[in-house]
Coordinates of C-alpha atoms in Angstrom, one line a residue:
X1 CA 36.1 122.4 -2.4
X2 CA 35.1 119.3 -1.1
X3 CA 31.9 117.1 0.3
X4 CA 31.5 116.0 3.6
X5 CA 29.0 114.6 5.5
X6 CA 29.0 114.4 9.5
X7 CA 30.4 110.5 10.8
X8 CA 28.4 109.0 13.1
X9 CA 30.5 106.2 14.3
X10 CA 30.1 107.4 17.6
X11 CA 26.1 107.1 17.6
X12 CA 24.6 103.4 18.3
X13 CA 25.8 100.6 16.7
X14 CA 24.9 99.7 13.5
X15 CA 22.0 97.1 13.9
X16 CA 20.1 99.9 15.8
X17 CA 20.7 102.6 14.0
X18 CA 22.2 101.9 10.7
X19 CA 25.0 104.3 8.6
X20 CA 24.2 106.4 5.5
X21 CA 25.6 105.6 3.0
X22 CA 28.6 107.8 2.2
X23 CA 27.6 110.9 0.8
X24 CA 28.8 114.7 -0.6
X25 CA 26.8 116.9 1.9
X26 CA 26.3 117.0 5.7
X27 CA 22.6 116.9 6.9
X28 CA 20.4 119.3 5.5
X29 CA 21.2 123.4 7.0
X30 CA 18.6 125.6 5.4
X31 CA 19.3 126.4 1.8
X32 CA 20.3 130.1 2.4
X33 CA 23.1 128.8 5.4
X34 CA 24.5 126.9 3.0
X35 CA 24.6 129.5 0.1
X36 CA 26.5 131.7 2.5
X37 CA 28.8 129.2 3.2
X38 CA 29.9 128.4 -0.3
X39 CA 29.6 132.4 -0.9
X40 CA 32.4 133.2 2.2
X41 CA 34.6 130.1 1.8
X42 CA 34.9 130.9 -2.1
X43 CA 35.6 134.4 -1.6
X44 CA 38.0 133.6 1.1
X45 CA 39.7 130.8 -0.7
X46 CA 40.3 133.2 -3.8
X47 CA 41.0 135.7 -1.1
X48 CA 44.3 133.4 -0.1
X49 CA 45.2 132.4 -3.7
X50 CA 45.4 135.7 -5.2
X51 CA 46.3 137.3 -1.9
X52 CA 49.1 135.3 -1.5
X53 CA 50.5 135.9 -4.6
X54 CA 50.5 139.3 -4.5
X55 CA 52.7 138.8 -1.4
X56 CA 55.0 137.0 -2.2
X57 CA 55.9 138.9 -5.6
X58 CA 56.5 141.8 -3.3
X59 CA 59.0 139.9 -1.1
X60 CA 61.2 138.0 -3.8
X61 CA 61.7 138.1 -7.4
X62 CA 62.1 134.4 -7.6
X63 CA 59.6 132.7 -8.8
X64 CA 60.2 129.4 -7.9
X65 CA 60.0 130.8 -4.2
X66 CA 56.6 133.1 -5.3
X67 CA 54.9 129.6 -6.3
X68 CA 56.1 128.1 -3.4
X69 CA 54.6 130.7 -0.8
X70 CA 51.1 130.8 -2.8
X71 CA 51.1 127.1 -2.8
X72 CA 52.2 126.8 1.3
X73 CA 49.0 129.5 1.8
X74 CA 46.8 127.8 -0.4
X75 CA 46.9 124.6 1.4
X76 CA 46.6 125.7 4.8
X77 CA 43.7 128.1 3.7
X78 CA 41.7 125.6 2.3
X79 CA 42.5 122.8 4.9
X80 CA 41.2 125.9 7.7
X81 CA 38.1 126.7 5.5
X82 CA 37.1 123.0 4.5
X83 CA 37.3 122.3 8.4
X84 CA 35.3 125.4 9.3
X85 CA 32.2 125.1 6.6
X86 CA 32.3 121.7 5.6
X87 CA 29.7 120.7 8.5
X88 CA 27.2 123.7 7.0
X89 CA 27.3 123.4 3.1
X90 CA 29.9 120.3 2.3
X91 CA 32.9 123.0 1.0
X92 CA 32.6 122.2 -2.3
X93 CA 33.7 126.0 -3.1
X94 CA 33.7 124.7 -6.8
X95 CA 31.2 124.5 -9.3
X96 CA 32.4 120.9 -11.2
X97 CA 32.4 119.3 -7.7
X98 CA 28.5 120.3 -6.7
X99 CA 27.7 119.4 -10.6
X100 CA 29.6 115.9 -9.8
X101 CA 27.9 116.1 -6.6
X102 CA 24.5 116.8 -8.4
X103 CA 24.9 114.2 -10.8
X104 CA 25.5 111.1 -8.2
X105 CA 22.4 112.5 -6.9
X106 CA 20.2 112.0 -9.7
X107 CA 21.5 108.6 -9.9
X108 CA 19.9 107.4 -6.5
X109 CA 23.0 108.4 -4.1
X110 CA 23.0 111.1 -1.4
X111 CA 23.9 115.0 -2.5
X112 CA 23.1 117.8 -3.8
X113 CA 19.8 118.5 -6.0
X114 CA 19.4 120.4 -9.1
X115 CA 17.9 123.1 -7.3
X116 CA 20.4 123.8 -4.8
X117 CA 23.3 123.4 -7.3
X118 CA 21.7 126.3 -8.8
X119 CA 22.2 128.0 -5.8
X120 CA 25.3 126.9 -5.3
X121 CA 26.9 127.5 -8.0
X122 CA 25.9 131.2 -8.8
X123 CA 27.0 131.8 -5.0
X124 CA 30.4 130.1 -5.5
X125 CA 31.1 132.4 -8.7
X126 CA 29.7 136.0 -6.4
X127 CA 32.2 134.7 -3.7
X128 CA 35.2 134.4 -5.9
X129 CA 34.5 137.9 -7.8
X130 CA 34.3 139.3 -3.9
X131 CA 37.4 137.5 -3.1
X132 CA 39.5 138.9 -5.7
X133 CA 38.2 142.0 -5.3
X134 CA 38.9 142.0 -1.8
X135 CA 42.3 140.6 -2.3
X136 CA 42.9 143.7 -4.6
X137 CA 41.9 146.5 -2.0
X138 CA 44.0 144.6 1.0
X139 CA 47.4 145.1 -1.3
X140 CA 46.2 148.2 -2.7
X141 CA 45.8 147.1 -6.4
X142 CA 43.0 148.2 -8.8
X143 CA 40.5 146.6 -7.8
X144 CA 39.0 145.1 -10.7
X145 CA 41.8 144.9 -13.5
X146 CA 41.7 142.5 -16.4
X147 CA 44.8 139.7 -16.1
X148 CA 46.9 139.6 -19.4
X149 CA 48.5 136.7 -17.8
X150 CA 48.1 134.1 -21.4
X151 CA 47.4 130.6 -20.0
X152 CA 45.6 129.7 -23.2
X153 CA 48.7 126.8 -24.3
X154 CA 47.9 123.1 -25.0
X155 CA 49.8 121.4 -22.5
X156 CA 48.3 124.0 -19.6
X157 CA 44.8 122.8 -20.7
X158 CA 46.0 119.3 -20.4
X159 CA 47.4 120.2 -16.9
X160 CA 43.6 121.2 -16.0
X161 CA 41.8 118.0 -17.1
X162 CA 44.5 116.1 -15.0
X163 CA 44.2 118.4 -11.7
X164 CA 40.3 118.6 -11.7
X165 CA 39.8 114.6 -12.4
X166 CA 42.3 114.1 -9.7
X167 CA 40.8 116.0 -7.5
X168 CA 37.2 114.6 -8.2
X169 CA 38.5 111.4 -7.9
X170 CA 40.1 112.2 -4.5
X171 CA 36.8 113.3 -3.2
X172 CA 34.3 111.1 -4.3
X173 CA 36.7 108.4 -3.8
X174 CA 36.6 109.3 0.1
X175 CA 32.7 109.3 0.0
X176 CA 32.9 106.0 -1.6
X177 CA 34.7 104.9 1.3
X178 CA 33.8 106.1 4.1
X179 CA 37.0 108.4 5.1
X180 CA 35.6 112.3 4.4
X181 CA 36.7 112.7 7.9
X182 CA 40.2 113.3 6.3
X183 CA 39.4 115.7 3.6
X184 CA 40.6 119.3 5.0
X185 CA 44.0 117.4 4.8
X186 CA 43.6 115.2 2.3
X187 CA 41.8 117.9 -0.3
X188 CA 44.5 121.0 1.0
X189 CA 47.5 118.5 0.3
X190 CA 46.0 116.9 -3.2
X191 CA 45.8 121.2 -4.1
X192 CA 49.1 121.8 -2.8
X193 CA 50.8 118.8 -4.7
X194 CA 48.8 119.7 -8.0
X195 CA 50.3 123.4 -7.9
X196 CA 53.8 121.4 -8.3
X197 CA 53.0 118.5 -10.7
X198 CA 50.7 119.9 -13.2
X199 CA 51.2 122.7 -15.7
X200 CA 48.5 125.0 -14.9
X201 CA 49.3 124.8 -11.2
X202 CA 46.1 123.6 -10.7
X203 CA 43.1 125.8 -10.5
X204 CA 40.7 122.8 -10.9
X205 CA 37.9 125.1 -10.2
X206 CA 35.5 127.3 -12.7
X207 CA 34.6 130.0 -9.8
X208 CA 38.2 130.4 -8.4
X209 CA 39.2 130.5 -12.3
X210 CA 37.2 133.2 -13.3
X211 CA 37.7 135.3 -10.5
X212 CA 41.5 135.4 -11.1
X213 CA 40.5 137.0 -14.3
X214 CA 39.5 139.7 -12.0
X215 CA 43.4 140.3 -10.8
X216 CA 46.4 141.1 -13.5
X217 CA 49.0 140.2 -10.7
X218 CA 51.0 136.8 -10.3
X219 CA 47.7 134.4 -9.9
X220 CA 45.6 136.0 -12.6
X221 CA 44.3 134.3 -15.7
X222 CA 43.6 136.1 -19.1
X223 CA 39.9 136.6 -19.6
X224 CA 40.6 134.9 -22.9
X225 CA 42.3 132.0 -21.6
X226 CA 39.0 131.7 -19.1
X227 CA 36.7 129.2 -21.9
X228 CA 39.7 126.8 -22.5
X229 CA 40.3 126.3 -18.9
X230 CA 36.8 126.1 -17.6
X231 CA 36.3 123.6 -20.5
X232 CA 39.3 121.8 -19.3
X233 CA 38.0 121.6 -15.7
X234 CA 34.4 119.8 -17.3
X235 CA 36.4 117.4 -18.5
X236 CA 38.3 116.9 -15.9
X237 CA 35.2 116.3 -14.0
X238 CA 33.9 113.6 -16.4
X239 CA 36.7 111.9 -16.1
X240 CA 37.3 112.0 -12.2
X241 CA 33.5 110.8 -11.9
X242 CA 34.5 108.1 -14.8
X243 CA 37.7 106.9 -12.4
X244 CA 35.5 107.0 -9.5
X245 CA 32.6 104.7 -10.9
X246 CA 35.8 102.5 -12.2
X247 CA 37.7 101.8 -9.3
X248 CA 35.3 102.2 -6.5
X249 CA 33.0 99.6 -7.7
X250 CA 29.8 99.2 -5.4
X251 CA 30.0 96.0 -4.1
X252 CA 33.3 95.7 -5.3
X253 CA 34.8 94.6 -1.4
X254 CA 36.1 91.5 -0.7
X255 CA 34.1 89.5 1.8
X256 CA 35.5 88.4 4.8

């Protein structure tokens, strides 16, 4: 769900061997490494989400306390799996962030290219249909059953452009600055926080979105709620890339 390259701080100094500039992927795995990547930590991501929920609807009836449980496993899930397979593919895990990636790209900054974002993508949206899938057989639910869970209201779509620009904003915004070193925590605790403070309880994320379709259990999504929100999430991307170029200006610091 998020882009990281490998720091080199720790290499020679700077006059000898100067710093990339800060960028969305890590050096270059072969293409088929990091498909697998984004196909496992997707599928295990949606794994924890729907997973989780299941869970906790089957220990308490209050849903304030459901929420809370899938939001706790969320964020440490994501914090384990950006940690783990961020060095291999970048764990974007997320179709709008390997687009934004793709996009700086093309504009003369490090990232992803067209032609692995086409494989990135497709892989992301295999590993969250496995995901929820497998989520289903561990709790013994059907395993492919349609959510009727309506998410299709105004304010919910508004909740997803917020979330996703927020979260693009978080990333590209530690690219821009040198700090991806921080974003298993910074990325988990942005998705934990965003399951609180926006609407939709933040899915931010096309492939997670759709395979939550997958599940009619306390994380699904109605299949016809699925355009609206994935829509929402483009949008949100636009806007996150929009804030970015904004407030992260290049050549925008202060000289000493």
């Amino acid at each position: 769900m998020t882009a990281t390259h490998e720091s080199t701080t720790e290499s020679a100094p700077p006059d000898t061997a100067p710093q990339p500039a800060p960028g969305a992927t890590p050096p270059r795995r072969p293409l088929a490494a990091r498909a697998a990547a984004e196909l496992i930590g997707t599928a295990a991501l949606v794994a924890v989400v729907i997973g989780s929920g299941i869970q906790a609807t089957e220990l308490t009836k209050d849903v304030g306390v459901q929420l809370l449980a899938n939001s706790l496993a969320t964020v440490f899930g994501l914090g384990v799996l950006i940690l783990l397979l961020g060095p291999v593919s970048g764990a974007h895990f997320n179709p709008v962030v390997t687009l934004a990636e793709s996009w700086t790209s093309r504009r003369g900054g490090p990232g992803v290219t067209i032609r692995e974002a086409a494989v990135y993508v497709p892989a992301q949206i295999v590993g969250a249909i496995a995901g929820a899938i497998l989520a289903d057989a561990m709790f013994g639910e059907p395993l492919v059953e349609w959510s009727t869970h309506d998410r299709s209201a105004g304010h919910l779509l508004l909740g997803e452009v917020v979330a996703t620009a927020g979260l693009i904003l978080l990333i590209f915004g530690l690219a821009r600055t040198d700090q991806l070193r921080f974003a298993p925590v910074a990325v988990a605790s942005y998705i934990g926080a965003a399951y609180w403070f926006t609407s939709s309880t933040s899915f931010a994320n096309p492939a997670v979105t759709i395979g939550r379709t997958l599940s009619d259990t306390f994380a699904g999504i109605a299949p016809g709620s699925l355009v609206g929100f994935i829509g929402m999430q483009l949008i949100g991307g636009v806007v996150g890339l929009a804030l970015v170029a904004l407030i992260f200006l290049p050549g925008g610091e202060t000289a000493e």
